[in-house]
Short mmCIF file of C-alpha atoms in Angstrom, two decimals:
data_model
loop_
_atom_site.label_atom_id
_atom_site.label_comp_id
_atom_site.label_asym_id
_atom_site.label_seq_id
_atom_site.Cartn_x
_atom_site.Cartn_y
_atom_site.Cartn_z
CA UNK A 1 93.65 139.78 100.58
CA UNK A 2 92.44 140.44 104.02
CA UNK A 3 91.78 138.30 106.94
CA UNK A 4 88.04 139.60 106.94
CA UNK A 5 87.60 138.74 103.38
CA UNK A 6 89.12 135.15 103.14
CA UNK A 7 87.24 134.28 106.30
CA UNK A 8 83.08 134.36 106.02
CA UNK A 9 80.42 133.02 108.53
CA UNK A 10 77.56 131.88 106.71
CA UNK A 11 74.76 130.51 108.30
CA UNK A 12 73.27 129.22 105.12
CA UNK A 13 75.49 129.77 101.95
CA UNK A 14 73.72 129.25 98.64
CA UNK A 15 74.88 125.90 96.91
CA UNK A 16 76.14 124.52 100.19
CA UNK A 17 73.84 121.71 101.46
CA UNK A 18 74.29 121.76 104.96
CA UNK A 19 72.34 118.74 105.64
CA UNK A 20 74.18 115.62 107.59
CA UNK A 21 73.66 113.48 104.97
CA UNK A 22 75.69 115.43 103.03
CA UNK A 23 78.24 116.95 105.64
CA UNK A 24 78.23 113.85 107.86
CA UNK A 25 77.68 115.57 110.87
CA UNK A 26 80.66 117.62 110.57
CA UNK A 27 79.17 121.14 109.54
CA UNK A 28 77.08 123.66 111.35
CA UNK A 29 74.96 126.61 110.12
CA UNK A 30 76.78 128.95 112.02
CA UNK A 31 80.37 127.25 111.85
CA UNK A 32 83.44 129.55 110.92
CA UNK A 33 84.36 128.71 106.88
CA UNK A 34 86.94 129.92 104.89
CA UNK A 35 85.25 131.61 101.42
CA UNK A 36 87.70 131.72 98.80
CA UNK A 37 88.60 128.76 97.11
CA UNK A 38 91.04 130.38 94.40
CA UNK A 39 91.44 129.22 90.84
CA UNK A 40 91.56 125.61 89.36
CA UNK A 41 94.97 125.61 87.88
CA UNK A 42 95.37 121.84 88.15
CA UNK A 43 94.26 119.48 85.11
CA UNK A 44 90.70 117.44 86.09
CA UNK A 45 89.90 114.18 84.20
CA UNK A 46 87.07 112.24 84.75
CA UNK A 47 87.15 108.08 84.16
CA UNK A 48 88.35 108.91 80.79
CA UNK A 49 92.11 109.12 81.71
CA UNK A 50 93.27 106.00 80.84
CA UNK A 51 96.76 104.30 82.80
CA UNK A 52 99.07 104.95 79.83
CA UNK A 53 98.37 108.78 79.94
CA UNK A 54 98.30 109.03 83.56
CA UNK A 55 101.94 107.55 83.42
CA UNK A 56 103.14 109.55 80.58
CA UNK A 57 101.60 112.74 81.36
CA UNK A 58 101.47 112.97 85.24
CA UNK A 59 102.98 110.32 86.86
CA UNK A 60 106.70 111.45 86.78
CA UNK A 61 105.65 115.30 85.20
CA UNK A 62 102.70 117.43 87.40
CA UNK A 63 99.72 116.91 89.19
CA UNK A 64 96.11 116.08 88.45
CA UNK A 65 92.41 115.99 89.50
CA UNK A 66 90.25 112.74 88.38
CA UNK A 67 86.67 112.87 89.48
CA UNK A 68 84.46 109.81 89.34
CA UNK A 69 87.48 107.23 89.61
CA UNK A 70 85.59 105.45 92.78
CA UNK A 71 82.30 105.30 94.15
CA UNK A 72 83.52 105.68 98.30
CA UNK A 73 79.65 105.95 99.27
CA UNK A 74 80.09 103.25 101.93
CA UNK A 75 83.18 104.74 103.28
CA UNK A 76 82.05 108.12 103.69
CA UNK A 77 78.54 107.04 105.48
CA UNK A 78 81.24 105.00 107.93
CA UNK A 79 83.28 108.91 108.53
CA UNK A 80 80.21 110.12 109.54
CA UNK A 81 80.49 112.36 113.05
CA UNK A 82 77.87 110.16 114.55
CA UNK A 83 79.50 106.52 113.24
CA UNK A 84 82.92 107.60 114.33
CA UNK A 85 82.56 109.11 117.45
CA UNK A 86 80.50 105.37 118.77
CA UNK A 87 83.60 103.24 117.33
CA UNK A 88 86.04 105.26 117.85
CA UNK A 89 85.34 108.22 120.30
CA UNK A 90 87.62 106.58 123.17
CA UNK A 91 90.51 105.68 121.24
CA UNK A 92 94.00 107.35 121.81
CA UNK A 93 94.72 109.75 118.63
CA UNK A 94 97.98 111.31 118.02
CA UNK A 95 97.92 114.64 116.95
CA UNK A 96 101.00 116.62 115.37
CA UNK A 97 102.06 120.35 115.62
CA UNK A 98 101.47 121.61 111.70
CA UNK A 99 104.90 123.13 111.06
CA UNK A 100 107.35 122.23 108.15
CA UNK A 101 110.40 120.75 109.77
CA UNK A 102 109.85 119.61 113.66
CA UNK A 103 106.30 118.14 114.50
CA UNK A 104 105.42 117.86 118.54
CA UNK A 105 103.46 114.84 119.00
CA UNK A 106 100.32 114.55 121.57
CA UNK A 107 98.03 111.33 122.32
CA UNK A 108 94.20 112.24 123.18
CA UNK A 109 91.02 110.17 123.04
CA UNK A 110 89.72 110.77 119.90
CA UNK A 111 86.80 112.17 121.10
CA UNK A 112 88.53 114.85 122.77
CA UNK A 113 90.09 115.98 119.78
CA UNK A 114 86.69 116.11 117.85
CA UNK A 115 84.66 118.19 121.06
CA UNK A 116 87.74 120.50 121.86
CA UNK A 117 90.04 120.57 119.60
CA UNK A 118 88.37 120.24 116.26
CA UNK A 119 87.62 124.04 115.53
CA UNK A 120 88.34 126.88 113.10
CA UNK A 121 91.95 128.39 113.78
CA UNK A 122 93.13 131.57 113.72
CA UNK A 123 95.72 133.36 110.98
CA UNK A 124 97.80 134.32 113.37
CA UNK A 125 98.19 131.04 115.13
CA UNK A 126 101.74 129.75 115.11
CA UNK A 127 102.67 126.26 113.27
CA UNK A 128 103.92 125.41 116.31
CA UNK A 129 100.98 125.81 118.51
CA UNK A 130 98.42 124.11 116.63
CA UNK A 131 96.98 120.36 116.69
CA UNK A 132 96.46 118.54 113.70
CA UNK A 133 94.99 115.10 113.22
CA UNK A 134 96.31 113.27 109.82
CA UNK A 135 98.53 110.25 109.56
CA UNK A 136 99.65 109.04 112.79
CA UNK A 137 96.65 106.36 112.59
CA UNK A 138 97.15 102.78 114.60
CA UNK A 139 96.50 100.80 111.05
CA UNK A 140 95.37 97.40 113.59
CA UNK A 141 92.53 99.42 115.05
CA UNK A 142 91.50 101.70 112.02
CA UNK A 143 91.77 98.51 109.88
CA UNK A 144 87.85 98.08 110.05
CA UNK A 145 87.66 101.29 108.36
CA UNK A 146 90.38 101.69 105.99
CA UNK A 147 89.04 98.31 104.47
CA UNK A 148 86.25 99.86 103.31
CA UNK A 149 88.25 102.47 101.19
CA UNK A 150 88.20 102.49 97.63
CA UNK A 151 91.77 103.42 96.68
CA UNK A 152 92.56 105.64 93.12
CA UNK A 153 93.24 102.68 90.86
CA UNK A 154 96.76 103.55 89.13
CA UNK A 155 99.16 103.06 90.97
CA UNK A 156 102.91 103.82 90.32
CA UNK A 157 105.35 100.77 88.98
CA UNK A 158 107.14 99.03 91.96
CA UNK A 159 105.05 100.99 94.10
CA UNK A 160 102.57 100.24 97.15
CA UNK A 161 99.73 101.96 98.88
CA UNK A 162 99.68 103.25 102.56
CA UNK A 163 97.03 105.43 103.73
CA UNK A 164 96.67 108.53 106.45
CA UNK A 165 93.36 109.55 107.77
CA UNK A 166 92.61 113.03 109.34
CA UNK A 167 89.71 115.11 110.34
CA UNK A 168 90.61 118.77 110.59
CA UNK A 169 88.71 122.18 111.26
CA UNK A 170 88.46 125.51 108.80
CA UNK A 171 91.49 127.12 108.44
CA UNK A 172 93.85 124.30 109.27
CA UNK A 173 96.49 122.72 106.96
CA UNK A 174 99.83 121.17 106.62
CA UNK A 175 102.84 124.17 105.03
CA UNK A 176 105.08 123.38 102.00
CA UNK A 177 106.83 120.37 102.61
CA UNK A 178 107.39 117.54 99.83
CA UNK A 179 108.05 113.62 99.80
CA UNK A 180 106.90 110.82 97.67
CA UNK A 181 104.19 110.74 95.62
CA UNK A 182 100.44 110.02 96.44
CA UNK A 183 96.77 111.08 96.22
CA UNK A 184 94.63 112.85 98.47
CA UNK A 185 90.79 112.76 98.39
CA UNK A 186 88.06 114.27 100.42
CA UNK A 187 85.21 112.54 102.18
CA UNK A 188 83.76 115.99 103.37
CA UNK A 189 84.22 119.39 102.90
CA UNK A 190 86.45 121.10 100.95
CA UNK A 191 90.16 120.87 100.60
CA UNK A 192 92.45 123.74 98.77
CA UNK A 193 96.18 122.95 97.61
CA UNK A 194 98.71 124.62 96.71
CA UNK A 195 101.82 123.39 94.95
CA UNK A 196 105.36 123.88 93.62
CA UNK A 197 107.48 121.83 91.03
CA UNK A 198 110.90 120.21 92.59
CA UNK A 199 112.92 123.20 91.33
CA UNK A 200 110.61 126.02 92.65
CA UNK A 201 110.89 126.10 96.32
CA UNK A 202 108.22 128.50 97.45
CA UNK A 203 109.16 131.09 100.42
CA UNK A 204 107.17 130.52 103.33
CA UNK A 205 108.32 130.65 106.90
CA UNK A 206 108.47 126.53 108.44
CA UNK A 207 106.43 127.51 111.45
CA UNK A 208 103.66 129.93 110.13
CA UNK A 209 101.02 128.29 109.12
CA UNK A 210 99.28 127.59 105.56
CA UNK A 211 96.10 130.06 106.07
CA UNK A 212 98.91 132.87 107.44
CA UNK A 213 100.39 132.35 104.30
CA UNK A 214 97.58 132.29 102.19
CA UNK A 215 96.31 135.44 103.95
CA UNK A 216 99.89 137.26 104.07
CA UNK A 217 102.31 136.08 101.18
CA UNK A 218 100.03 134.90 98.87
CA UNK A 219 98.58 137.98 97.30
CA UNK A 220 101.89 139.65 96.94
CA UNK A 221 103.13 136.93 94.54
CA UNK A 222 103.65 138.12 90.98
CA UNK A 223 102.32 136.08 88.99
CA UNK A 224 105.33 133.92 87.96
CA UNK A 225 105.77 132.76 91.51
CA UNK A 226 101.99 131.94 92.26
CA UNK A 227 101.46 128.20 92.71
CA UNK A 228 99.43 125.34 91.19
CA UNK A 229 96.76 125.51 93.07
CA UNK A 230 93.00 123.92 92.96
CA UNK A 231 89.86 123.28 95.75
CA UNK A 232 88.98 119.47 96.11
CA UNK A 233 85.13 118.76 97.47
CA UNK A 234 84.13 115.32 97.88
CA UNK A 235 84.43 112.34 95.33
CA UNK A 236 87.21 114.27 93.51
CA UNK A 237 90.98 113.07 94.28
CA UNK A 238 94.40 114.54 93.90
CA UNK A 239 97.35 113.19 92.66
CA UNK A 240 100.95 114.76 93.24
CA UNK A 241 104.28 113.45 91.97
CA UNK A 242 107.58 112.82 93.42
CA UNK A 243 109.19 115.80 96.20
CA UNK A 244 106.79 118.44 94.83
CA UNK A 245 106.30 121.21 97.12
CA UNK A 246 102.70 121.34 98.66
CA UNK A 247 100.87 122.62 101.51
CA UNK A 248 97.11 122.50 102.16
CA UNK A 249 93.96 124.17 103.82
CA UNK A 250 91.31 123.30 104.68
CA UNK A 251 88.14 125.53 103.70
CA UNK A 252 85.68 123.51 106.09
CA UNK A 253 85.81 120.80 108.79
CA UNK A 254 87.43 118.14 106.43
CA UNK A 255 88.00 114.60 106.72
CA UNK A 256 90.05 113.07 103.75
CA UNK A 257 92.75 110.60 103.54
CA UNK A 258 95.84 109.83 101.54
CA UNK A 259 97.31 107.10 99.76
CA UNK A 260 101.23 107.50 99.99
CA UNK A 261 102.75 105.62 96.88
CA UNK A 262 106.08 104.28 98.14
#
């Protein structure tokens, strides 16, 4: 796949509401978006899933989409651009490098990050060279915020919750790496993933990012080492188990957050 063909500027794509209400702020008509969100290859349940199948099914096993699971109205009204650039625009932020192995660390006010920083990115931008805002939050100060969350409810046995916020621009994302298990949901925009069992370690280069691979690697894949893979949009909520292999990208400015099950 080419770079010209994954990325598309639309000013007004058909089936994308590009009003605030729905987009928080976040999205432009004219803003740089990634087009392709792949294939679903992920199993969705909606509220029907009860715990006992989640545990003996995904839990320990493979990952899984649930949509409906919490109504997070409140909290994504409170991520809007507007709401969180007047309660948080002069707060410090630390942003990290988004390479596999070694992460460079940088403090800005948060509203620098969202008026210069916050912006599509290029494929041939290295790892290394790129600023990425997700899970370095102070918990004290977002406290008023996270509150308001509405975690997934199943959680794993002997297991707490501890979340990471991040607001990131099209074409950003984190590159295989693995550790515990958790979810992920989206407040706005889309989200694609891409994962690996524990025994399939996927090639990638540590400091290349996830849309250079996506745009480079990816299509030469036969098809027995293509990964899980699906395209998250608001309300919907992924869960991945134990040290599987994942990296992400996002397909629009995103803001989502994690709930780390450890």
């Amino acid at each position: 796949m080419s770079t010209v063909s994954l990325l598309a500027t639309l000013q007004c794509p058909d089936g994308l509401d590009t009003d605030l209400n729905t987009e928080g702020g976040w999205s432009s008509d004219a803003e740089l978006r990634l087009s392709d969100e792949g294939p679903c290859t992920v199993d969705i349940w909606n509220t029907s899933l009860t715990y006992a199948q989640f545990l003996q099914q995904y839990a320990y096993s493979k990952p899984v989409v649930l949509r409906g699971w919490s109504d997070n109205t409140e909290f994504q009204r409170l991520c809007s651009k507007q709401h969180l650039m007047q309660e948080y625009g002069e707060r410090l932020v630390r942003l990290s490098t988004a390479n596999t192995y070694s992460y460079h660390k940088v403090d800005v006010p948060f509203q620098e990050y969202v008026k210069h920083l916050l912006k599509p990115q290029s494929p041939d931008t290295l790892g290394s060279d790129t600023l990425y805002f997700f899970g370095d939050n102070n918990f004290t100060e977002w406290h008023s915020l996270f509150k308001q969350y509405r975690a997934p409810r199943y959680i794993l046995p002997r297991t707490t919750g501890a979340y990471s916020f991040g607001i990131a621009g099209p074409g950003t994302g984190v590159p295989f790496h693995w550790h515990g298990p958790g979810y992920s949901e989206v407040i706005y925009g889309r989200k694609r993933w891409f994962l690996y069992p524990p025994d399939k370690e996927p090639h990638f280069h540590p400091n290349r990012t996830t849309l250079s691979w996506v745009t480079d690697m990816l299509p030469t894949l036969p098809e027995e080492e293509r990964p899980i893979e699906c395209t998250i949009r608001p309300g919907e909520v992924l869960y991945f188990p134990d040290r599987w292999w994942h990296a992400t990208l996002n397909l629009d400015t995103s803001v989502f957050i994690s709930t780390f099950l450890g």
